[in-house]
Amino acid sequence: MVKIGLLNGPNLDRLGKREPEIYGSITLDEIVKKLNLVASELGCELVSSQSNHEGILIDKIHEWGDTGFSGLILNPGGLTHTSVALRDAVVTSGLKTVEVHLSNIHAREDFRHKSLISGIAAAVVAGMNHHGYVSALRYLSEEA
Ligand code: DHK
């Protein structure tokens, strides 16, 4: 069975109450529940994790890369725009990765336009709110 990791970075645990006009009003728990339903329809296994700490995210990517996962759905939050270390971890893991953003980062502040992850991701989804995670899962379930 294809195993896919869902990894959310800093502040994504605040979904639902965090700037809902930008990030939507659905919580991360609700997103994960929806994704688990889709995963079981697709016949793949989804494992989810969230952390506000860069090193913990990196450790999780290493772990998933070493334990038979084939795909990664990654929303690095603000680390998208700053973290060379997270980018290096994704490359090292060998996981086929889809970068997801709830908001359209290209329509926001200039500092959000640059992603250090996009250049090494298989695909990027931005601005589709929680639907972006579902699209990423559908893609990886067939392509990872
Ligand atoms: C989430 C964040 O936390 C921001 O720092 C990014 C991203 C955008 C999102 O749209 O999901 O800039």
Short mmCIF file of N, CA and C and ligand atoms in Angstrom, two decimals:
data_model
loop_
_atom_site.label_atom_id
_atom_site.label_comp_id
_atom_site.label_asym_id
_atom_site.label_seq_id
_atom_site.Cartn_x
_atom_site.Cartn_y
_atom_site.Cartn_z
N MET A 1 0.84 -1.20 0.00
CA MET A 1 0.00 0.00 0.00
C MET A 1 0.88 1.26 0.00
N VAL A 2 0.52 2.22 -0.86
CA VAL A 2 1.28 3.47 -0.92
C VAL A 2 1.10 4.24 0.39
N LYS A 3 2.21 4.67 0.96
CA LYS A 3 2.18 5.40 2.23
C LYS A 3 2.58 6.86 1.98
N ILE A 4 1.71 7.76 2.39
CA ILE A 4 1.96 9.18 2.13
C ILE A 4 1.97 9.95 3.44
N GLY A 5 2.96 10.82 3.60
CA GLY A 5 3.05 11.64 4.81
C GLY A 5 2.47 13.03 4.54
N LEU A 6 1.74 13.52 5.51
CA LEU A 6 1.21 14.89 5.46
C LEU A 6 1.91 15.67 6.57
N LEU A 7 2.68 16.69 6.19
CA LEU A 7 3.46 17.42 7.19
C LEU A 7 3.14 18.91 7.12
N ASN A 8 2.69 19.43 8.24
CA ASN A 8 2.35 20.86 8.33
C ASN A 8 3.29 21.55 9.32
N GLY A 9 3.75 22.72 8.93
CA GLY A 9 4.73 23.44 9.73
C GLY A 9 4.11 24.48 10.65
N PRO A 10 4.94 25.47 11.03
CA PRO A 10 4.57 26.45 12.05
C PRO A 10 3.25 27.15 11.81
N ASN A 11 2.49 27.24 12.88
CA ASN A 11 1.23 28.00 12.95
C ASN A 11 0.04 27.33 12.25
N LEU A 12 0.30 26.21 11.60
CA LEU A 12 -0.83 25.54 10.93
C LEU A 12 -1.71 24.79 11.93
N ASP A 13 -1.21 24.63 13.15
CA ASP A 13 -2.07 24.12 14.23
C ASP A 13 -3.13 25.15 14.64
N ARG A 14 -2.97 26.38 14.18
CA ARG A 14 -3.91 27.46 14.53
C ARG A 14 -5.03 27.61 13.50
N LEU A 15 -5.04 26.76 12.48
CA LEU A 15 -6.08 26.89 11.44
C LEU A 15 -7.45 26.86 12.08
N GLY A 16 -8.36 27.65 11.53
CA GLY A 16 -9.71 27.74 12.10
C GLY A 16 -9.87 29.06 12.82
N LYS A 17 -8.84 29.43 13.59
CA LYS A 17 -8.91 30.74 14.27
C LYS A 17 -7.88 31.73 13.74
N ARG A 18 -6.95 31.26 12.94
CA ARG A 18 -5.88 32.12 12.44
C ARG A 18 -6.31 32.78 11.13
N GLU A 19 -6.43 34.10 11.12
CA GLU A 19 -6.75 34.85 9.89
C GLU A 19 -7.64 34.05 8.93
N PRO A 20 -8.88 33.76 9.33
CA PRO A 20 -9.73 32.89 8.51
C PRO A 20 -10.01 33.44 7.11
N GLU A 21 -9.91 34.76 6.94
CA GLU A 21 -10.13 35.34 5.61
C GLU A 21 -9.00 34.95 4.66
N ILE A 22 -7.86 34.55 5.21
CA ILE A 22 -6.72 34.12 4.38
C ILE A 22 -6.62 32.60 4.34
N TYR A 23 -6.74 31.97 5.52
CA TYR A 23 -6.45 30.54 5.61
C TYR A 23 -7.69 29.66 5.70
N GLY A 24 -8.89 30.30 5.72
CA GLY A 24 -10.12 29.53 5.81
C GLY A 24 -10.50 29.26 7.25
N SER A 25 -11.70 28.72 7.45
CA SER A 25 -12.18 28.52 8.83
C SER A 25 -12.16 27.06 9.26
N ILE A 26 -11.70 26.20 8.42
CA ILE A 26 -11.62 24.77 8.74
C ILE A 26 -10.34 24.51 9.57
N THR A 27 -10.46 23.65 10.57
CA THR A 27 -9.29 23.37 11.42
C THR A 27 -8.41 22.29 10.79
N LEU A 28 -7.19 22.18 11.31
CA LEU A 28 -6.29 21.15 10.78
C LEU A 28 -6.85 19.75 11.05
N ASP A 29 -7.46 19.56 12.22
CA ASP A 29 -8.06 18.25 12.53
C ASP A 29 -9.13 17.89 11.50
N GLU A 30 -9.93 18.89 11.14
CA GLU A 30 -10.99 18.63 10.14
C GLU A 30 -10.40 18.30 8.77
N ILE A 31 -9.33 19.00 8.42
CA ILE A 31 -8.66 18.71 7.14
C ILE A 31 -8.13 17.27 7.15
N VAL A 32 -7.50 16.90 8.26
CA VAL A 32 -6.90 15.56 8.34
C VAL A 32 -8.00 14.49 8.27
N LYS A 33 -9.13 14.75 8.92
CA LYS A 33 -10.25 13.78 8.85
C LYS A 33 -10.71 13.60 7.41
N LYS A 34 -10.90 14.71 6.69
CA LYS A 34 -11.31 14.65 5.28
C LYS A 34 -10.29 13.85 4.47
N LEU A 35 -9.01 14.14 4.71
CA LEU A 35 -7.96 13.48 3.93
C LEU A 35 -7.90 11.98 4.22
N ASN A 36 -8.17 11.62 5.47
CA ASN A 36 -8.17 10.19 5.80
C ASN A 36 -9.29 9.46 5.06
N LEU A 37 -10.44 10.12 4.92
CA LEU A 37 -11.55 9.51 4.16
C LEU A 37 -11.14 9.32 2.70
N VAL A 38 -10.54 10.37 2.13
CA VAL A 38 -10.11 10.28 0.73
C VAL A 38 -9.04 9.20 0.58
N ALA A 39 -8.12 9.14 1.54
CA ALA A 39 -7.05 8.13 1.47
C ALA A 39 -7.64 6.73 1.47
N SER A 40 -8.66 6.50 2.30
CA SER A 40 -9.20 5.13 2.32
C SER A 40 -9.95 4.83 1.03
N GLU A 41 -10.62 5.84 0.44
CA GLU A 41 -11.24 5.63 -0.90
C GLU A 41 -10.17 5.27 -1.93
N LEU A 42 -9.03 5.92 -1.83
CA LEU A 42 -7.97 5.72 -2.83
C LEU A 42 -7.12 4.48 -2.54
N GLY A 43 -7.32 3.90 -1.37
CA GLY A 43 -6.55 2.70 -1.01
C GLY A 43 -5.12 3.00 -0.65
N CYS A 44 -4.86 4.18 -0.07
CA CYS A 44 -3.50 4.45 0.39
C CYS A 44 -3.53 4.81 1.88
N GLU A 45 -2.35 4.81 2.48
CA GLU A 45 -2.28 5.13 3.91
C GLU A 45 -1.73 6.54 4.08
N LEU A 46 -2.40 7.32 4.92
CA LEU A 46 -1.95 8.69 5.19
C LEU A 46 -1.52 8.80 6.64
N VAL A 47 -0.34 9.37 6.85
CA VAL A 47 0.15 9.61 8.21
C VAL A 47 0.38 11.12 8.34
N SER A 48 -0.18 11.71 9.40
CA SER A 48 -0.14 13.17 9.52
C SER A 48 0.67 13.63 10.72
N SER A 49 1.38 14.73 10.55
CA SER A 49 2.13 15.31 11.65
C SER A 49 2.20 16.83 11.46
N GLN A 50 2.25 17.53 12.57
CA GLN A 50 2.41 19.00 12.53
C GLN A 50 3.39 19.40 13.61
N SER A 51 4.24 20.37 13.30
CA SER A 51 5.11 20.90 14.35
C SER A 51 5.39 22.37 14.08
N ASN A 52 5.63 23.09 15.17
CA ASN A 52 6.04 24.49 15.06
C ASN A 52 7.55 24.63 15.05
N HIS A 53 8.27 23.48 15.02
CA HIS A 53 9.73 23.50 15.18
C HIS A 53 10.42 22.90 13.95
N GLU A 54 11.33 23.66 13.41
CA GLU A 54 12.02 23.26 12.17
C GLU A 54 12.71 21.90 12.30
N GLY A 55 13.44 21.69 13.41
CA GLY A 55 14.19 20.44 13.58
C GLY A 55 13.28 19.23 13.67
N ILE A 56 12.14 19.41 14.30
CA ILE A 56 11.18 18.29 14.41
C ILE A 56 10.63 17.94 13.03
N LEU A 57 10.36 18.96 12.22
CA LEU A 57 9.89 18.71 10.85
C LEU A 57 10.95 17.96 10.05
N ILE A 58 12.19 18.38 10.22
CA ILE A 58 13.30 17.73 9.49
C ILE A 58 13.44 16.28 9.92
N ASP A 59 13.38 16.03 11.24
CA ASP A 59 13.47 14.65 11.74
C ASP A 59 12.35 13.79 11.16
N LYS A 60 11.15 14.35 11.06
CA LYS A 60 10.01 13.60 10.54
C LYS A 60 10.23 13.25 9.07
N ILE A 61 10.75 14.20 8.31
CA ILE A 61 11.02 13.93 6.88
C ILE A 61 12.07 12.82 6.75
N HIS A 62 13.12 12.88 7.57
CA HIS A 62 14.14 11.81 7.54
C HIS A 62 13.49 10.47 7.87
N GLU A 63 12.69 10.46 8.94
CA GLU A 63 12.04 9.21 9.38
C GLU A 63 11.18 8.62 8.26
N TRP A 64 10.36 9.46 7.65
CA TRP A 64 9.47 8.97 6.60
C TRP A 64 10.27 8.50 5.38
N GLY A 65 11.35 9.21 5.08
CA GLY A 65 12.20 8.79 3.96
C GLY A 65 12.84 7.44 4.20
N ASP A 66 13.08 7.11 5.48
CA ASP A 66 13.78 5.86 5.83
C ASP A 66 12.83 4.69 6.08
N THR A 67 11.52 4.94 6.10
CA THR A 67 10.61 3.87 6.55
C THR A 67 9.51 3.54 5.53
N GLY A 68 9.86 3.64 4.26
CA GLY A 68 8.96 3.10 3.23
C GLY A 68 7.85 4.03 2.77
N PHE A 69 7.90 5.30 3.17
CA PHE A 69 6.92 6.24 2.61
C PHE A 69 7.32 6.53 1.16
N SER A 70 6.33 6.81 0.31
CA SER A 70 6.72 7.17 -1.05
C SER A 70 6.36 8.59 -1.42
N GLY A 71 5.47 9.22 -0.67
CA GLY A 71 5.09 10.59 -1.03
C GLY A 71 4.98 11.48 0.20
N LEU A 72 5.14 12.77 -0.04
CA LEU A 72 5.07 13.76 1.03
C LEU A 72 4.22 14.95 0.58
N ILE A 73 3.21 15.27 1.37
CA ILE A 73 2.44 16.50 1.18
C ILE A 73 2.96 17.47 2.24
N LEU A 74 3.54 18.57 1.79
CA LEU A 74 4.25 19.45 2.72
C LEU A 74 3.75 20.88 2.64
N ASN A 75 3.22 21.36 3.76
CA ASN A 75 2.99 22.80 3.90
C ASN A 75 3.95 23.30 4.98
N PRO A 76 5.06 23.91 4.58
CA PRO A 76 6.07 24.32 5.58
C PRO A 76 5.73 25.62 6.30
N GLY A 77 4.54 26.19 6.06
CA GLY A 77 4.20 27.46 6.70
C GLY A 77 5.25 28.51 6.36
N GLY A 78 5.60 29.35 7.32
CA GLY A 78 6.56 30.42 7.08
C GLY A 78 7.96 29.92 6.73
N LEU A 79 8.27 28.67 7.06
CA LEU A 79 9.60 28.12 6.74
C LEU A 79 9.79 27.94 5.23
N THR A 80 8.67 27.96 4.51
CA THR A 80 8.71 27.92 3.04
C THR A 80 9.71 28.93 2.49
N HIS A 81 9.70 30.10 3.12
CA HIS A 81 10.41 31.24 2.54
C HIS A 81 11.82 31.41 3.11
N THR A 82 12.20 30.56 4.06
CA THR A 82 13.47 30.79 4.76
C THR A 82 14.37 29.56 4.93
N SER A 83 13.80 28.35 4.86
CA SER A 83 14.56 27.21 5.39
C SER A 83 15.31 26.39 4.34
N VAL A 84 16.59 26.65 4.24
CA VAL A 84 17.46 25.81 3.39
C VAL A 84 17.52 24.40 3.98
N ALA A 85 17.51 24.30 5.32
CA ALA A 85 17.63 22.99 5.97
C ALA A 85 16.43 22.09 5.66
N LEU A 86 15.25 22.68 5.61
CA LEU A 86 14.05 21.89 5.29
C LEU A 86 14.11 21.43 3.83
N ARG A 87 14.54 22.30 2.97
CA ARG A 87 14.70 21.94 1.56
C ARG A 87 15.70 20.79 1.42
N ASP A 88 16.83 20.88 2.13
CA ASP A 88 17.84 19.82 2.05
C ASP A 88 17.28 18.49 2.55
N ALA A 89 16.45 18.56 3.60
CA ALA A 89 15.86 17.32 4.14
C ALA A 89 14.94 16.67 3.11
N VAL A 90 14.16 17.48 2.42
CA VAL A 90 13.24 16.93 1.41
C VAL A 90 14.06 16.24 0.31
N VAL A 91 15.12 16.89 -0.16
CA VAL A 91 15.96 16.30 -1.21
C VAL A 91 16.55 14.98 -0.73
N THR A 92 17.12 14.99 0.49
CA THR A 92 17.77 13.80 1.04
C THR A 92 16.79 12.65 1.21
N SER A 93 15.55 12.96 1.53
CA SER A 93 14.56 11.90 1.81
C SER A 93 14.21 11.09 0.58
N GLY A 94 14.33 11.70 -0.60
CA GLY A 94 13.93 11.01 -1.83
C GLY A 94 12.42 10.91 -1.98
N LEU A 95 11.64 11.52 -1.08
CA LEU A 95 10.18 11.44 -1.16
C LEU A 95 9.66 12.34 -2.28
N LYS A 96 8.74 11.80 -3.06
CA LYS A 96 8.08 12.65 -4.06
C LYS A 96 7.20 13.63 -3.30
N THR A 97 7.43 14.91 -3.52
CA THR A 97 6.84 15.93 -2.64
C THR A 97 5.95 16.91 -3.38
N VAL A 98 4.77 17.12 -2.81
CA VAL A 98 3.90 18.20 -3.29
C VAL A 98 3.86 19.28 -2.21
N GLU A 99 4.24 20.49 -2.59
CA GLU A 99 4.21 21.64 -1.70
C GLU A 99 2.80 22.24 -1.77
N VAL A 100 2.19 22.41 -0.62
CA VAL A 100 0.81 22.93 -0.58
C VAL A 100 0.77 24.20 0.26
N HIS A 101 0.07 25.19 -0.25
CA HIS A 101 -0.26 26.39 0.53
C HIS A 101 -1.75 26.64 0.45
N LEU A 102 -2.33 26.92 1.58
CA LEU A 102 -3.76 27.23 1.60
C LEU A 102 -4.05 28.50 0.82
N SER A 103 -3.20 29.50 1.02
CA SER A 103 -3.38 30.80 0.36
C SER A 103 -2.54 30.84 -0.92
N ASN A 104 -2.88 31.82 -1.77
CA ASN A 104 -2.08 32.03 -2.97
C ASN A 104 -0.91 32.94 -2.60
N ILE A 105 0.23 32.32 -2.32
CA ILE A 105 1.38 33.09 -1.80
C ILE A 105 1.86 34.14 -2.82
N HIS A 106 1.54 33.93 -4.08
CA HIS A 106 1.99 34.88 -5.12
C HIS A 106 1.14 36.14 -5.17
N ALA A 107 -0.01 36.09 -4.53
CA ALA A 107 -0.90 37.25 -4.50
C ALA A 107 -0.77 38.00 -3.18
N ARG A 108 0.23 37.63 -2.38
CA ARG A 108 0.38 38.22 -1.05
C ARG A 108 1.67 39.07 -0.98
N GLU A 109 2.20 39.27 0.22
CA GLU A 109 3.38 40.13 0.38
C GLU A 109 4.56 39.58 -0.44
N ASP A 110 5.44 40.49 -0.86
CA ASP A 110 6.59 40.08 -1.68
C ASP A 110 7.40 38.97 -1.03
N PHE A 111 7.60 39.05 0.31
CA PHE A 111 8.47 38.05 0.95
C PHE A 111 7.87 36.64 0.88
N ARG A 112 6.59 36.52 0.55
CA ARG A 112 5.99 35.17 0.41
C ARG A 112 6.09 34.64 -1.02
N HIS A 113 6.55 35.46 -1.95
CA HIS A 113 6.57 35.02 -3.34
C HIS A 113 7.66 33.99 -3.59
N LYS A 114 8.71 34.05 -2.79
CA LYS A 114 9.84 33.13 -2.99
C LYS A 114 9.66 31.90 -2.07
N SER A 115 9.69 30.73 -2.68
CA SER A 115 9.67 29.48 -1.91
C SER A 115 10.98 28.75 -2.13
N LEU A 116 11.62 28.31 -1.04
CA LEU A 116 12.86 27.52 -1.18
C LEU A 116 12.53 26.07 -1.49
N ILE A 117 11.27 25.70 -1.40
CA ILE A 117 10.87 24.31 -1.60
C ILE A 117 10.45 24.05 -3.06
N SER A 118 9.84 25.05 -3.69
CA SER A 118 9.22 24.81 -5.01
C SER A 118 10.19 24.20 -6.04
N GLY A 119 11.44 24.62 -5.99
CA GLY A 119 12.41 24.16 -6.98
C GLY A 119 12.74 22.68 -6.87
N ILE A 120 12.43 22.06 -5.75
CA ILE A 120 12.73 20.62 -5.61
C ILE A 120 11.44 19.80 -5.41
N ALA A 121 10.29 20.46 -5.49
CA ALA A 121 9.02 19.74 -5.35
C ALA A 121 8.58 19.19 -6.71
N ALA A 122 7.84 18.09 -6.67
CA ALA A 122 7.29 17.56 -7.92
C ALA A 122 6.16 18.47 -8.41
N ALA A 123 5.44 19.08 -7.48
CA ALA A 123 4.32 19.95 -7.83
C ALA A 123 4.07 20.93 -6.70
N VAL A 124 3.40 22.02 -7.04
CA VAL A 124 3.08 23.06 -6.06
C VAL A 124 1.61 23.43 -6.22
N VAL A 125 0.90 23.50 -5.10
CA VAL A 125 -0.51 23.92 -5.11
C VAL A 125 -0.64 25.08 -4.15
N ALA A 126 -1.18 26.20 -4.63
CA ALA A 126 -1.34 27.37 -3.75
C ALA A 126 -2.66 28.05 -4.05
N GLY A 127 -3.38 28.40 -2.99
CA GLY A 127 -4.57 29.21 -3.15
C GLY A 127 -5.86 28.42 -3.26
N MET A 128 -5.79 27.12 -3.10
CA MET A 128 -7.00 26.29 -3.20
C MET A 128 -7.55 25.92 -1.82
N ASN A 129 -7.07 26.65 -0.80
CA ASN A 129 -7.49 26.36 0.57
C ASN A 129 -7.29 24.87 0.86
N HIS A 130 -8.17 24.24 1.65
CA HIS A 130 -7.92 22.84 2.01
C HIS A 130 -8.03 21.89 0.82
N HIS A 131 -8.69 22.35 -0.26
CA HIS A 131 -8.81 21.49 -1.45
C HIS A 131 -7.43 21.16 -2.03
N GLY A 132 -6.46 22.02 -1.79
CA GLY A 132 -5.12 21.77 -2.30
C GLY A 132 -4.51 20.50 -1.73
N TYR A 133 -4.80 20.23 -0.46
CA TYR A 133 -4.29 18.99 0.16
C TYR A 133 -4.92 17.76 -0.50
N VAL A 134 -6.22 17.87 -0.81
CA VAL A 134 -6.91 16.73 -1.42
C VAL A 134 -6.33 16.46 -2.81
N SER A 135 -6.09 17.53 -3.57
CA SER A 135 -5.50 17.37 -4.91
C SER A 135 -4.12 16.72 -4.81
N ALA A 136 -3.34 17.17 -3.83
CA ALA A 136 -1.99 16.61 -3.66
C ALA A 136 -2.08 15.12 -3.33
N LEU A 137 -3.02 14.76 -2.48
CA LEU A 137 -3.17 13.35 -2.09
C LEU A 137 -3.57 12.50 -3.30
N ARG A 138 -4.53 13.00 -4.06
CA ARG A 138 -4.97 12.24 -5.26
C ARG A 138 -3.80 12.04 -6.23
N TYR A 139 -3.03 13.08 -6.42
CA TYR A 139 -1.88 13.00 -7.33
C TYR A 139 -0.86 11.98 -6.82
N LEU A 140 -0.49 12.11 -5.54
CA LEU A 140 0.56 11.22 -5.01
C LEU A 140 0.08 9.77 -4.92
N SER A 141 -1.21 9.57 -4.72
CA SER A 141 -1.70 8.18 -4.61
C SER A 141 -1.48 7.44 -5.92
N GLU A 142 -1.43 8.18 -7.02
CA GLU A 142 -1.21 7.53 -8.33
C GLU A 142 0.22 7.64 -8.81
N GLU A 143 0.90 8.70 -8.40
CA GLU A 143 2.21 8.99 -9.01
C GLU A 143 3.41 8.74 -8.11
N ALA A 144 3.18 8.55 -6.81
CA ALA A 144 4.34 8.41 -5.92
C ALA A 144 4.94 7.01 -6.01
C1 DHK B 1 1.10 29.23 5.49
C2 DHK B 1 1.82 30.04 6.27
O1 DHK B 1 1.88 29.85 7.58
C3 DHK B 1 2.52 31.22 5.71
O2 DHK B 1 3.65 31.57 6.48
C4 DHK B 1 2.88 31.02 4.27
C5 DHK B 1 1.11 29.31 4.01
C6 DHK B 1 1.65 30.60 3.47
C7 DHK B 1 -0.22 28.87 3.42
O3 DHK B 1 -0.82 29.61 2.63
O4 DHK B 1 -0.66 27.77 3.72
O5 DHK B 1 3.41 32.20 3.75
#
